[in-house]
Coordinates of C-alpha atoms and ligand atoms in Angstrom, one line a residue:
M1 CA -10.5 46.6 -28.3
K2 CA -7.1 45.4 -29.1
N3 CA -4.5 44.9 -26.3
S4 CA -0.9 46.5 -26.7
T5 CA 0.9 44.6 -25.1
N6 CA 0.0 40.9 -25.9
G7 CA -2.2 41.5 -29.4
S8 CA -5.1 40.0 -27.9
M9 CA -7.9 41.1 -29.1
T10 CA -10.4 40.6 -25.7
R11 CA -9.6 41.6 -22.0
E12 CA -6.8 40.6 -20.0
S13 CA -6.9 36.8 -19.2
T14 CA -7.7 35.6 -15.8
E15 CA -6.1 32.8 -16.4
K16 CA -2.8 31.1 -15.4
P17 CA 0.2 32.1 -18.2
G18 CA 1.3 29.2 -20.0
V19 CA 4.5 29.3 -21.1
G20 CA 4.1 33.3 -22.1
A21 CA 5.1 36.4 -19.8
G22 CA 8.8 35.4 -19.3
R23 CA 7.5 32.2 -17.2
K24 CA 10.1 30.1 -15.3
V25 CA 10.2 26.8 -17.0
I26 CA 12.4 23.9 -15.1
I27 CA 14.0 21.4 -17.6
T28 CA 14.8 18.2 -16.6
C29 CA 16.9 15.8 -18.2
A30 CA 17.0 12.2 -17.0
V31 CA 19.6 11.4 -18.7
T32 CA 20.3 7.6 -18.9
G33 CA 17.9 5.6 -17.3
S34 CA 17.1 2.0 -17.2
I35 CA 14.9 1.7 -20.2
H36 CA 17.1 1.8 -23.2
T37 CA 20.6 -0.4 -23.9
P38 CA 23.7 -0.1 -25.1
T39 CA 22.8 -1.7 -28.6
M40 CA 19.8 1.2 -29.4
S41 CA 22.2 3.7 -29.4
D42 CA 25.8 4.9 -29.0
R43 CA 24.9 8.2 -27.1
L44 CA 23.5 6.3 -24.5
P45 CA 25.9 7.0 -21.4
V46 CA 27.4 3.9 -19.7
T47 CA 30.3 4.3 -17.7
A48 CA 30.9 7.1 -14.8
D49 CA 32.4 9.5 -16.9
E50 CA 29.9 9.2 -19.9
I51 CA 27.5 9.7 -17.5
A52 CA 28.9 12.9 -15.8
E53 CA 29.6 14.1 -18.7
A54 CA 26.5 14.4 -20.2
S55 CA 25.0 15.5 -17.1
I56 CA 27.3 18.6 -17.1
G57 CA 26.3 19.2 -20.6
A58 CA 22.5 19.0 -20.2
A59 CA 22.9 21.3 -17.4
K60 CA 25.3 23.8 -19.5
A61 CA 22.1 24.0 -22.3
G62 CA 19.6 24.7 -19.4
A63 CA 18.6 21.6 -17.3
A64 CA 18.2 22.8 -14.0
I65 CA 17.5 19.4 -12.8
I66 CA 19.9 16.4 -13.4
H67 CA 17.5 12.9 -13.0
L68 CA 19.9 9.9 -12.7
H69 CA 20.5 6.1 -13.0
A70 CA 23.6 4.3 -12.6
R71 CA 24.9 1.8 -15.2
D72 CA 27.5 -1.1 -15.4
P73 CA 30.6 0.9 -16.3
E74 CA 31.5 -2.9 -17.9
T75 CA 28.2 -4.4 -19.2
G76 CA 25.7 -1.3 -19.6
A77 CA 23.2 -2.9 -17.5
P78 CA 21.5 -0.8 -15.3
S79 CA 22.9 -1.3 -12.1
A80 CA 21.4 1.0 -8.7
D81 CA 24.6 0.4 -6.8
P82 CA 25.5 3.0 -4.8
N83 CA 29.6 2.5 -5.6
H84 CA 28.9 2.9 -9.3
F85 CA 26.6 6.6 -8.6
R86 CA 29.3 8.4 -6.1
P87 CA 31.8 8.9 -9.3
F88 CA 29.4 11.0 -11.5
L89 CA 27.6 12.4 -8.2
D90 CA 31.3 13.9 -7.4
K91 CA 31.9 14.9 -10.4
I92 CA 28.7 16.6 -11.4
A93 CA 28.6 18.6 -8.2
R94 CA 32.1 19.7 -8.9
E95 CA 31.1 21.5 -12.0
T96 CA 27.2 22.6 -12.2
D97 CA 25.0 24.2 -9.0
A98 CA 21.9 21.4 -10.9
I99 CA 20.0 20.0 -8.2
I100 CA 20.5 15.7 -8.4
N101 CA 17.4 13.5 -8.3
I102 CA 18.3 10.1 -7.5
S103 CA 16.0 7.5 -8.8
T104 CA 14.5 4.7 -6.8
G105 CA 12.2 4.1 -9.4
G106 CA 15.8 1.8 -9.9
S107 CA 14.9 -0.9 -13.0
S108 CA 11.4 -2.3 -13.3
V109 CA 12.8 -5.4 -12.4
M110 CA 14.6 -4.6 -9.0
P111 CA 13.6 -5.7 -5.4
L112 CA 12.6 -1.9 -3.6
D113 CA 15.2 -2.3 -1.1
V114 CA 17.8 -2.4 -4.2
R115 CA 16.4 0.6 -5.8
L116 CA 16.4 2.9 -2.6
A117 CA 20.3 1.9 -1.5
P118 CA 21.6 5.4 -3.6
A119 CA 18.9 7.3 -2.4
R120 CA 19.3 6.2 1.0
Q121 CA 23.3 6.7 1.2
F122 CA 23.7 10.7 -0.7
A123 CA 20.4 12.1 0.5
P124 CA 20.1 14.3 -3.1
E125 CA 17.6 17.2 -3.2
M126 CA 15.2 15.2 -4.4
C127 CA 14.4 11.8 -5.8
S128 CA 12.0 9.8 -7.3
L129 CA 8.5 8.0 -6.3
N130 CA 6.9 6.4 -8.4
M131 CA 2.8 6.3 -7.5
G132 CA 2.0 2.9 -8.3
S133 CA 2.4 -0.8 -9.0
M134 CA 2.4 -1.4 -12.9
N135 CA 3.3 -3.4 -16.1
F136 CA 6.2 -1.6 -17.3
G137 CA 6.9 -3.3 -20.7
T138 CA 9.7 -2.4 -22.6
F139 CA 9.5 -5.9 -24.1
P140 CA 7.8 -4.3 -28.2
M141 CA 11.7 -3.5 -28.5
L142 CA 13.3 -6.7 -29.2
D143 CA 11.4 -6.7 -32.4
K144 CA 13.9 -3.7 -33.7
F145 CA 17.2 -5.1 -33.4
S146 CA 18.6 -8.9 -34.4
E147 CA 22.1 -8.3 -33.0
W148 CA 22.6 -7.2 -29.3
K149 CA 26.1 -6.1 -27.7
H150 CA 25.1 -7.9 -24.5
N151 CA 22.4 -10.5 -23.4
W152 CA 21.6 -9.2 -20.8
E153 CA 19.4 -7.0 -23.2
P154 CA 17.2 -9.5 -25.0
E155 CA 16.5 -11.2 -21.4
L156 CA 15.8 -8.0 -19.2
L157 CA 13.6 -6.5 -22.3
A158 CA 11.9 -10.3 -22.3
A159 CA 11.5 -9.5 -18.6
T160 CA 9.1 -7.0 -18.6
R161 CA 7.0 -9.2 -20.4
S162 CA 6.1 -11.4 -16.5
R163 CA 7.4 -8.6 -14.4
V164 CA 5.5 -6.4 -12.2
F165 CA 6.8 -2.6 -11.4
K166 CA 6.4 -3.3 -7.7
N167 CA 5.4 0.2 -6.3
S168 CA 2.9 -0.7 -3.6
F169 CA 0.9 1.9 -0.5
E170 CA 3.2 0.4 1.4
D171 CA 6.8 1.1 -0.8
I172 CA 5.5 4.6 -1.3
E173 CA 4.9 5.6 2.6
A174 CA 8.4 3.8 3.7
I175 CA 10.1 6.2 0.8
I176 CA 8.3 9.1 2.1
D177 CA 9.0 8.5 5.2
D178 CA 12.7 7.1 4.8
L179 CA 14.0 9.3 1.8
G180 CA 11.6 12.3 2.9
N181 CA 10.8 13.0 6.3
Q182 CA 13.8 11.4 7.4
R183 CA 16.4 12.3 4.9
G184 CA 14.6 15.8 3.7
A185 CA 14.1 15.3 -0.1
R186 CA 11.4 16.5 -2.2
F187 CA 10.1 13.9 -4.9
E188 CA 9.4 13.5 -8.4
F189 CA 6.3 11.8 -8.5
E190 CA 6.2 9.9 -11.5
C191 CA 2.6 9.1 -12.5
Y192 CA 2.0 6.8 -15.5
D193 CA -2.0 7.1 -15.8
L194 CA -5.3 8.6 -13.2
G195 CA -5.5 6.1 -10.3
Q196 CA -1.7 7.0 -10.0
I197 CA -2.6 10.5 -9.4
E198 CA -5.6 9.7 -7.5
T199 CA -3.2 8.0 -5.0
L200 CA -0.7 11.1 -4.5
G201 CA -4.3 13.0 -3.9
F202 CA -5.0 10.3 -1.2
Y203 CA -1.2 11.2 0.7
V204 CA -1.4 15.2 0.1
K205 CA -5.3 15.1 1.9
R206 CA -3.9 12.0 4.8
G207 CA -1.1 15.1 5.4
L208 CA 1.4 12.7 4.4
I209 CA 3.4 14.7 1.8
N210 CA 3.3 18.4 2.4
G211 CA 5.5 21.2 0.8
P212 CA 5.2 22.1 -2.8
I213 CA 4.4 19.3 -5.2
Y214 CA 5.9 18.2 -8.1
V215 CA 4.2 15.8 -10.4
Q216 CA 5.2 14.2 -13.5
F217 CA 3.2 12.9 -15.8
V218 CA 4.6 10.0 -17.4
L219 CA 3.2 9.4 -21.0
G220 CA 3.9 7.1 -24.0
V221 CA 4.8 3.4 -21.3
L222 CA 3.6 0.2 -22.3
G223 CA 0.8 -0.9 -19.5
G224 CA 0.7 3.0 -18.2
A225 CA -1.0 6.0 -20.4
G226 CA -0.2 6.2 -24.1
A227 CA 1.3 9.2 -25.6
S228 CA -1.0 11.8 -26.0
V229 CA -2.3 15.0 -25.7
E230 CA -5.9 13.9 -24.5
N231 CA -4.6 11.5 -21.7
L232 CA -2.2 15.0 -20.5
V233 CA -5.2 16.4 -21.2
A234 CA -7.5 14.6 -18.6
M235 CA -3.7 13.8 -16.3
K236 CA -3.7 17.6 -15.6
S237 CA -7.6 18.0 -15.1
C238 CA -7.5 15.3 -12.8
A239 CA -4.4 16.9 -10.9
D240 CA -6.4 19.8 -10.9
R241 CA -9.3 18.4 -8.9
L242 CA -7.3 16.7 -6.3
L243 CA -3.9 18.4 -5.3
P244 CA -3.4 21.9 -3.6
S245 CA -3.4 24.8 -6.3
G246 CA 0.0 25.9 -7.0
Y247 CA 1.1 22.4 -7.3
H248 CA 3.9 22.2 -10.2
F249 CA 4.2 19.7 -13.3
S250 CA 5.5 18.4 -15.8
V251 CA 5.6 16.5 -18.4
L252 CA 7.7 13.5 -19.8
A253 CA 7.0 10.9 -23.0
A254 CA 8.8 8.1 -23.6
G255 CA 9.5 7.7 -27.0
G256 CA 9.1 9.9 -30.2
K257 CA 6.8 11.9 -28.5
Q258 CA 8.9 13.3 -26.2
M259 CA 8.9 16.9 -27.6
A260 CA 5.8 17.3 -28.8
L261 CA 4.3 16.3 -25.4
A262 CA 6.3 18.5 -23.3
T263 CA 6.0 20.9 -25.9
M264 CA 2.0 21.2 -24.6
G265 CA 2.9 20.7 -21.6
A266 CA 4.9 23.4 -21.1
I267 CA 2.0 25.9 -23.4
M268 CA -0.7 24.0 -20.4
G269 CA 1.3 26.1 -17.9
G270 CA 3.7 22.8 -16.7
N271 CA 7.1 21.7 -16.7
V272 CA 9.1 19.6 -19.3
R273 CA 11.2 16.7 -18.7
V274 CA 13.7 15.1 -22.3
G275 CA 16.9 13.3 -21.8
L276 CA 17.7 9.6 -23.7
E277 CA 16.2 7.9 -20.5
D278 CA 13.4 8.9 -22.2
N279 CA 13.8 8.9 -25.9
L280 CA 16.9 8.2 -28.3
T281 CA 15.9 11.0 -31.0
I282 CA 16.0 14.2 -31.0
S283 CA 13.5 14.4 -34.5
P284 CA 11.4 10.9 -36.4
G285 CA 13.5 8.4 -36.7
V286 CA 17.2 10.6 -35.9
L287 CA 19.2 9.2 -33.0
A288 CA 20.4 12.3 -30.3
E289 CA 23.5 13.1 -30.3
S290 CA 23.3 13.5 -26.7
N291 CA 21.3 14.5 -23.6
A292 CA 22.3 18.6 -23.9
Q293 CA 20.8 18.4 -27.7
Q294 CA 17.3 17.6 -26.5
V295 CA 18.0 20.1 -23.9
A296 CA 19.1 22.5 -26.0
K297 CA 16.1 21.9 -28.3
I298 CA 13.4 22.4 -25.9
R299 CA 14.9 25.0 -24.4
R300 CA 14.6 27.1 -27.4
I301 CA 10.9 26.1 -27.7
V302 CA 9.8 27.3 -24.5
E303 CA 11.6 30.6 -25.2
E304 CA 10.3 30.5 -28.8
L305 CA 6.6 30.9 -26.3
G306 CA 8.0 33.1 -24.0
G307 CA 9.2 31.5 -21.8
E308 CA 12.9 30.7 -19.6
A309 CA 14.7 27.9 -18.5
A310 CA 14.0 28.0 -14.5
S311 CA 18.0 28.2 -13.3
P312 CA 18.8 25.4 -10.5
D313 CA 18.5 28.3 -7.5
E314 CA 15.4 29.1 -8.8
T315 CA 14.4 25.6 -9.0
R316 CA 14.9 25.5 -5.1
A317 CA 13.3 28.0 -4.5
L318 CA 9.9 27.0 -6.3
L319 CA 10.1 23.3 -4.9
A320 CA 11.3 24.3 -1.3
L321 CA 14.5 22.0 -1.4
K322 CA 16.9 21.8 0.9
G323 CA 19.8 23.1 -0.6
R324 CA 22.8 21.3 -2.5
N325 CA 24.9 21.5 1.0
K326 CA 22.5 19.0 3.4
V327 CA 22.9 16.1 0.2
K328 CA 25.6 13.4 0.8
F329 CA 27.7 13.3 -1.6
Ligands
KMH1 N1 11.7 6.2 -17.6 C1 11.0 6.9 -16.5 C2 9.5 6.4 -17.7 C3 12.0 6.3 -12.5 O1 13.9 6.6 -12.2 O2 11.6 6.2 -11.2 C4 10.7 6.2 -15.4 C5 11.1 6.6 -14.2 C6 11.5 6.0 -13.2 O3 12.0 7.5 -14.7
ZN2 ZN1 13.9 7.9 -14.2

């Protein structure tokens, strides 16, 4: 018999809804990161004003979480100097109620203490936490340009051939304790392959990680899982087996498959991350005008599929965050 509410020819599904049924989908926007360099796009935010403007635009377009790195305003080079964070944190907090998520990944070539400095100082509601050591190759982008605005750009890309993005068990435990237990942050657990989801499951089982879990399936980084539907399905199945029911997942794909795989993630019952940190384009071969343009596009897709963008406060409730009044900026 045809079901009058959802048009299905079958009896009502007992599965969790995907994008449909007005499900709240958390949109994260990662506005600048440390992968891309100023030569690659004039739209990549570099100064504090640009990072603030990009973040405010993304929040207005529907992003509940803003994932932040800083850059040296003179050169555009990735920076984890808290002095480079403060001006844009203050401005974003004044003009939006978005959840600030400060990266602890920094740039894959920075030492851990440098990477942790801004999250330690500003005690945000959320931080990223990369769940394993890995190769993190951005050097293939060297082939795309013959001239660079700054010497550090090709040097940094080339360095990723020999450097390892170090996130040892000891590092992970230190971050959980320092930023989670002592400063009350919840984590965006960034998992780039199945082994890192296993590591997350290990710490949950050991009782080191409590409360709502927000795992980011990261696809498309050279050294981690490639950006394919098959890999996403495998990661979701692995997380379903290892993580407590009710865990939250989000999907990001670095590179041109960003929108397609985020859409797939939403359809599978997850949340989405976009932003120029992960991908500079808005459609194949076309540079995005802004972070907000990418947020608006994924929001349109989510809404077309029957979902709704979760507000910052709805996200705070879903993830049991400590609240805006407990951050130090
Ligand atoms: N750009 C992502 C692929 C972090 O900030 O901790 C990795 C990332 C790492 O977001
Ligand atoms: Zn990041």
